[in-house]
Amino acid sequence: MKNDIDLNKATNQIEIFDTGVAILAGKKTLHFTFQHFRICIILQSCFRSDSVFLV
């Protein structure tokens, strides 16, 4: 490793980048989780016996 590299600055940059990636991953995880539950609720309401109409 070069002697002119500031380890404190490099560590801070890694911490900021890692925190940003973690926030984005958590946001996507929550989005997909809520979307999954929303789809399940819609499907349950569509397939309830009182809401199905046979033609």
PDB file of N, CA and C in Angstrom:
ATOM      1  N   MET A   1       0.830  -1.162   0.000  1.00  0.00           N
ATOM      2  CA  MET A   1       0.000   0.000   0.000  1.00  0.00           C
ATOM      3  C   MET A   1       0.891   1.247   0.000  1.00  0.00           C
ATOM      4  N   LYS A   2       0.438   2.258  -0.698  1.00  0.00           N
ATOM      5  CA  LYS A   2       1.232   3.487  -0.790  1.00  0.00           C
ATOM      6  C   LYS A   2       1.217   4.239   0.533  1.00  0.00           C
ATOM      7  N   ASN A   3       2.283   4.951   0.785  1.00  0.00           N
ATOM      8  CA  ASN A   3       2.389   5.718   2.022  1.00  0.00           C
ATOM      9  C   ASN A   3       1.548   6.993   2.014  1.00  0.00           C
ATOM     10  N   ASP A   4       1.176   7.495   0.843  1.00  0.00           N
ATOM     11  CA  ASP A   4       0.448   8.762   0.782  1.00  0.00           C
ATOM     12  C   ASP A   4      -1.077   8.592   0.902  1.00  0.00           C
ATOM     13  N   ILE A   5      -1.554   7.387   1.145  1.00  0.00           N
ATOM     14  CA  ILE A   5      -2.996   7.138   1.296  1.00  0.00           C
ATOM     15  C   ILE A   5      -3.401   7.402   2.748  1.00  0.00           C
ATOM     16  N   ASP A   6      -4.443   8.221   2.903  1.00  0.00           N
ATOM     17  CA  ASP A   6      -4.967   8.536   4.233  1.00  0.00           C
ATOM     18  C   ASP A   6      -5.987   7.459   4.616  1.00  0.00           C
ATOM     19  N   LEU A   7      -5.634   6.635   5.599  1.00  0.00           N
ATOM     20  CA  LEU A   7      -6.505   5.516   5.977  1.00  0.00           C
ATOM     21  C   LEU A   7      -7.822   5.994   6.586  1.00  0.00           C
ATOM     22  N   ASN A   8      -7.802   7.083   7.333  1.00  0.00           N
ATOM     23  CA  ASN A   8      -9.040   7.598   7.922  1.00  0.00           C
ATOM     24  C   ASN A   8     -10.024   8.049   6.850  1.00  0.00           C
ATOM     25  N   LYS A   9      -9.521   8.741   5.848  1.00  0.00           N
ATOM     26  CA  LYS A   9     -10.383   9.200   4.759  1.00  0.00           C
ATOM     27  C   LYS A   9     -10.925   8.013   3.964  1.00  0.00           C
ATOM     28  N   ALA A  10     -10.074   7.043   3.684  1.00  0.00           N
ATOM     29  CA  ALA A  10     -10.511   5.864   2.945  1.00  0.00           C
ATOM     30  C   ALA A  10     -11.561   5.083   3.739  1.00  0.00           C
ATOM     31  N   THR A  11     -11.366   4.968   5.044  1.00  0.00           N
ATOM     32  CA  THR A  11     -12.333   4.266   5.888  1.00  0.00           C
ATOM     33  C   THR A  11     -13.671   4.990   5.905  1.00  0.00           C
ATOM     34  N   ASN A  12     -13.644   6.298   5.997  1.00  0.00           N
ATOM     35  CA  ASN A  12     -14.888   7.075   5.980  1.00  0.00           C
ATOM     36  C   ASN A  12     -15.630   6.916   4.661  1.00  0.00           C
ATOM     37  N   GLN A  13     -14.903   6.921   3.558  1.00  0.00           N
ATOM     38  CA  GLN A  13     -15.547   6.733   2.257  1.00  0.00           C
ATOM     39  C   GLN A  13     -16.192   5.352   2.159  1.00  0.00           C
ATOM     40  N   ILE A  14     -15.518   4.328   2.664  1.00  0.00           N
ATOM     41  CA  ILE A  14     -16.067   2.977   2.633  1.00  0.00           C
ATOM     42  C   ILE A  14     -17.314   2.894   3.512  1.00  0.00           C
ATOM     43  N   GLU A  15     -17.280   3.540   4.679  1.00  0.00           N
ATOM     44  CA  GLU A  15     -18.447   3.529   5.566  1.00  0.00           C
ATOM     45  C   GLU A  15     -19.655   4.190   4.919  1.00  0.00           C
ATOM     46  N   ILE A  16     -19.426   5.314   4.276  1.00  0.00           N
ATOM     47  CA  ILE A  16     -20.533   6.027   3.614  1.00  0.00           C
ATOM     48  C   ILE A  16     -21.092   5.197   2.467  1.00  0.00           C
ATOM     49  N   PHE A  17     -20.230   4.637   1.651  1.00  0.00           N
ATOM     50  CA  PHE A  17     -20.668   3.809   0.528  1.00  0.00           C
ATOM     51  C   PHE A  17     -21.427   2.578   1.023  1.00  0.00           C
ATOM     52  N   ASP A  18     -20.911   1.924   2.047  1.00  0.00           N
ATOM     53  CA  ASP A  18     -21.540   0.723   2.584  1.00  0.00           C
ATOM     54  C   ASP A  18     -22.918   1.044   3.181  1.00  0.00           C
ATOM     55  N   THR A  19     -23.027   2.168   3.872  1.00  0.00           N
ATOM     56  CA  THR A  19     -24.306   2.578   4.437  1.00  0.00           C
ATOM     57  C   THR A  19     -25.313   2.870   3.331  1.00  0.00           C
ATOM     58  N   GLY A  20     -24.881   3.521   2.274  1.00  0.00           N
ATOM     59  CA  GLY A  20     -25.768   3.800   1.145  1.00  0.00           C
ATOM     60  C   GLY A  20     -26.277   2.536   0.484  1.00  0.00           C
ATOM     61  N   VAL A  21     -25.398   1.578   0.286  1.00  0.00           N
ATOM     62  CA  VAL A  21     -25.803   0.302  -0.316  1.00  0.00           C
ATOM     63  C   VAL A  21     -26.789  -0.431   0.601  1.00  0.00           C
ATOM     64  N   ALA A  22     -26.539  -0.400   1.902  1.00  0.00           N
ATOM     65  CA  ALA A  22     -27.439  -1.073   2.849  1.00  0.00           C
ATOM     66  C   ALA A  22     -28.820  -0.419   2.856  1.00  0.00           C
ATOM     67  N   ILE A  23     -28.865   0.904   2.783  1.00  0.00           N
ATOM     68  CA  ILE A  23     -30.157   1.601   2.753  1.00  0.00           C
ATOM     69  C   ILE A  23     -30.919   1.254   1.482  1.00  0.00           C
ATOM     70  N   LEU A  24     -30.232   1.249   0.349  1.00  0.00           N
ATOM     71  CA  LEU A  24     -30.897   0.889  -0.907  1.00  0.00           C
ATOM     72  C   LEU A  24     -31.398  -0.553  -0.886  1.00  0.00           C
ATOM     73  N   ALA A  25     -30.606  -1.463  -0.344  1.00  0.00           N
ATOM     74  CA  ALA A  25     -31.018  -2.866  -0.279  1.00  0.00           C
ATOM     75  C   ALA A  25     -32.229  -3.022   0.640  1.00  0.00           C
ATOM     76  N   GLY A  26     -32.231  -2.334   1.766  1.00  0.00           N
ATOM     77  CA  GLY A  26     -33.373  -2.407   2.667  1.00  0.00           C
ATOM     78  C   GLY A  26     -34.621  -1.821   2.047  1.00  0.00           C
ATOM     79  N   LYS A  27     -34.466  -0.746   1.308  1.00  0.00           N
ATOM     80  CA  LYS A  27     -35.604  -0.110   0.646  1.00  0.00           C
ATOM     81  C   LYS A  27     -36.213  -1.049  -0.393  1.00  0.00           C
ATOM     82  N   LYS A  28     -35.374  -1.701  -1.178  1.00  0.00           N
ATOM     83  CA  LYS A  28     -35.867  -2.645  -2.184  1.00  0.00           C
ATOM     84  C   LYS A  28     -36.527  -3.855  -1.522  1.00  0.00           C
ATOM     85  N   THR A  29     -35.940  -4.340  -0.436  1.00  0.00           N
ATOM     86  CA  THR A  29     -36.509  -5.488   0.264  1.00  0.00           C
ATOM     87  C   THR A  29     -37.895  -5.151   0.791  1.00  0.00           C
ATOM     88  N   LEU A  30     -38.045  -3.988   1.412  1.00  0.00           N
ATOM     89  CA  LEU A  30     -39.356  -3.587   1.913  1.00  0.00           C
ATOM     90  C   LEU A  30     -40.348  -3.403   0.777  1.00  0.00           C
ATOM     91  N   HIS A  31     -39.899  -2.832  -0.331  1.00  0.00           N
ATOM     92  CA  HIS A  31     -40.780  -2.622  -1.480  1.00  0.00           C
ATOM     93  C   HIS A  31     -41.316  -3.955  -1.996  1.00  0.00           C
ATOM     94  N   PHE A  32     -40.433  -4.932  -2.184  1.00  0.00           N
ATOM     95  CA  PHE A  32     -40.871  -6.219  -2.706  1.00  0.00           C
ATOM     96  C   PHE A  32     -41.737  -6.959  -1.699  1.00  0.00           C
ATOM     97  N   THR A  33     -41.443  -6.824  -0.406  1.00  0.00           N
ATOM     98  CA  THR A  33     -42.252  -7.482   0.618  1.00  0.00           C
ATOM     99  C   THR A  33     -43.667  -6.930   0.617  1.00  0.00           C
ATOM    100  N   PHE A  34     -43.807  -5.604   0.622  1.00  0.00           N
ATOM    101  CA  PHE A  34     -45.141  -5.015   0.614  1.00  0.00           C
ATOM    102  C   PHE A  34     -45.869  -5.293  -0.691  1.00  0.00           C
ATOM    103  N   GLN A  35     -45.143  -5.328  -1.788  1.00  0.00           N
ATOM    104  CA  GLN A  35     -45.771  -5.649  -3.069  1.00  0.00           C
ATOM    105  C   GLN A  35     -46.294  -7.080  -3.045  1.00  0.00           C
ATOM    106  N   HIS A  36     -45.542  -7.992  -2.473  1.00  0.00           N
ATOM    107  CA  HIS A  36     -45.976  -9.388  -2.372  1.00  0.00           C
ATOM    108  C   HIS A  36     -47.256  -9.485  -1.547  1.00  0.00           C
ATOM    109  N   PHE A  37     -47.294  -8.795  -0.393  1.00  0.00           N
ATOM    110  CA  PHE A  37     -48.496  -8.833   0.436  1.00  0.00           C
ATOM    111  C   PHE A  37     -49.679  -8.193  -0.273  1.00  0.00           C
ATOM    112  N   ARG A  38     -49.437  -7.128  -1.017  1.00  0.00           N
ATOM    113  CA  ARG A  38     -50.517  -6.470  -1.751  1.00  0.00           C
ATOM    114  C   ARG A  38     -51.094  -7.410  -2.801  1.00  0.00           C
ATOM    115  N   ILE A  39     -50.235  -8.132  -3.509  1.00  0.00           N
ATOM    116  CA  ILE A  39     -50.698  -9.087  -4.521  1.00  0.00           C
ATOM    117  C   ILE A  39     -51.479 -10.211  -3.851  1.00  0.00           C
ATOM    118  N   CYS A  40     -51.006 -10.698  -2.705  1.00  0.00           N
ATOM    119  CA  CYS A  40     -51.718 -11.755  -1.998  1.00  0.00           C
ATOM    120  C   CYS A  40     -53.098 -11.287  -1.558  1.00  0.00           C
ATOM    121  N   ILE A  41     -53.203 -10.063  -1.066  1.00  0.00           N
ATOM    122  CA  ILE A  41     -54.497  -9.538  -0.633  1.00  0.00           C
ATOM    123  C   ILE A  41     -55.437  -9.396  -1.825  1.00  0.00           C
ATOM    124  N   ILE A  42     -54.923  -8.925  -2.938  1.00  0.00           N
ATOM    125  CA  ILE A  42     -55.755  -8.790  -4.140  1.00  0.00           C
ATOM    126  C   ILE A  42     -56.236 -10.162  -4.597  1.00  0.00           C
ATOM    127  N   LEU A  43     -55.339 -11.141  -4.625  1.00  0.00           N
ATOM    128  CA  LEU A  43     -55.739 -12.478  -5.056  1.00  0.00           C
ATOM    129  C   LEU A  43     -56.740 -13.098  -4.097  1.00  0.00           C
ATOM    130  N   GLN A  44     -56.571 -12.885  -2.808  1.00  0.00           N
ATOM    131  CA  GLN A  44     -57.516 -13.432  -1.845  1.00  0.00           C
ATOM    132  C   GLN A  44     -58.888 -12.810  -2.040  1.00  0.00           C
ATOM    133  N   SER A  45     -58.936 -11.521  -2.309  1.00  0.00           N
ATOM    134  CA  SER A  45     -60.231 -10.878  -2.499  1.00  0.00           C
ATOM    135  C   SER A  45     -60.871 -11.320  -3.815  1.00  0.00           C
ATOM    136  N   CYS A  46     -60.055 -11.654  -4.806  1.00  0.00           N
ATOM    137  CA  CYS A  46     -60.597 -12.119  -6.087  1.00  0.00           C
ATOM    138  C   CYS A  46     -61.134 -13.538  -5.995  1.00  0.00           C
ATOM    139  N   PHE A  47     -60.534 -14.363  -5.160  1.00  0.00           N
ATOM    140  CA  PHE A  47     -60.921 -15.764  -5.112  1.00  0.00           C
ATOM    141  C   PHE A  47     -61.804 -16.112  -3.922  1.00  0.00           C
ATOM    142  N   ARG A  48     -62.349 -15.118  -3.251  1.00  0.00           N
ATOM    143  CA  ARG A  48     -63.300 -15.404  -2.181  1.00  0.00           C
ATOM    144  C   ARG A  48     -64.585 -15.913  -2.811  1.00  0.00           C
ATOM    145  N   SER A  49     -65.277 -16.789  -2.124  1.00  0.00           N
ATOM    146  CA  SER A  49     -66.458 -17.438  -2.710  1.00  0.00           C
ATOM    147  C   SER A  49     -67.593 -16.451  -2.961  1.00  0.00           C
ATOM    148  N   ASP A  50     -67.687 -15.376  -2.175  1.00  0.00           N
ATOM    149  CA  ASP A  50     -68.777 -14.441  -2.377  1.00  0.00           C
ATOM    150  C   ASP A  50     -68.497 -13.417  -3.476  1.00  0.00           C
ATOM    151  N   SER A  51     -67.263 -13.355  -3.975  1.00  0.00           N
ATOM    152  CA  SER A  51     -66.953 -12.374  -4.999  1.00  0.00           C
ATOM    153  C   SER A  51     -66.680 -13.014  -6.364  1.00  0.00           C
ATOM    154  N   VAL A  52     -66.808 -14.325  -6.471  1.00  0.00           N
ATOM    155  CA  VAL A  52     -66.583 -15.000  -7.742  1.00  0.00           C
ATOM    156  C   VAL A  52     -67.930 -15.177  -8.437  1.00  0.00           C
ATOM    157  N   PHE A  53     -68.014 -14.699  -9.648  1.00  0.00           N
ATOM    158  CA  PHE A  53     -69.249 -14.813 -10.411  1.00  0.00           C
ATOM    159  C   PHE A  53     -69.022 -15.756 -11.575  1.00  0.00           C
ATOM    160  N   LEU A  54     -69.825 -16.761 -11.660  1.00  0.00           N
ATOM    161  CA  LEU A  54     -69.737 -17.715 -12.778  1.00  0.00           C
ATOM    162  C   LEU A  54     -70.695 -17.279 -13.858  1.00  0.00           C
ATOM    163  N   VAL A  55     -70.199 -17.223 -15.080  1.00  0.00           N
ATOM    164  CA  VAL A  55     -71.057 -16.775 -16.198  1.00  0.00           C
ATOM    165  C   VAL A  55     -71.463 -17.971 -17.008  1.00  0.00           C
TER     166      VAL A  55
END
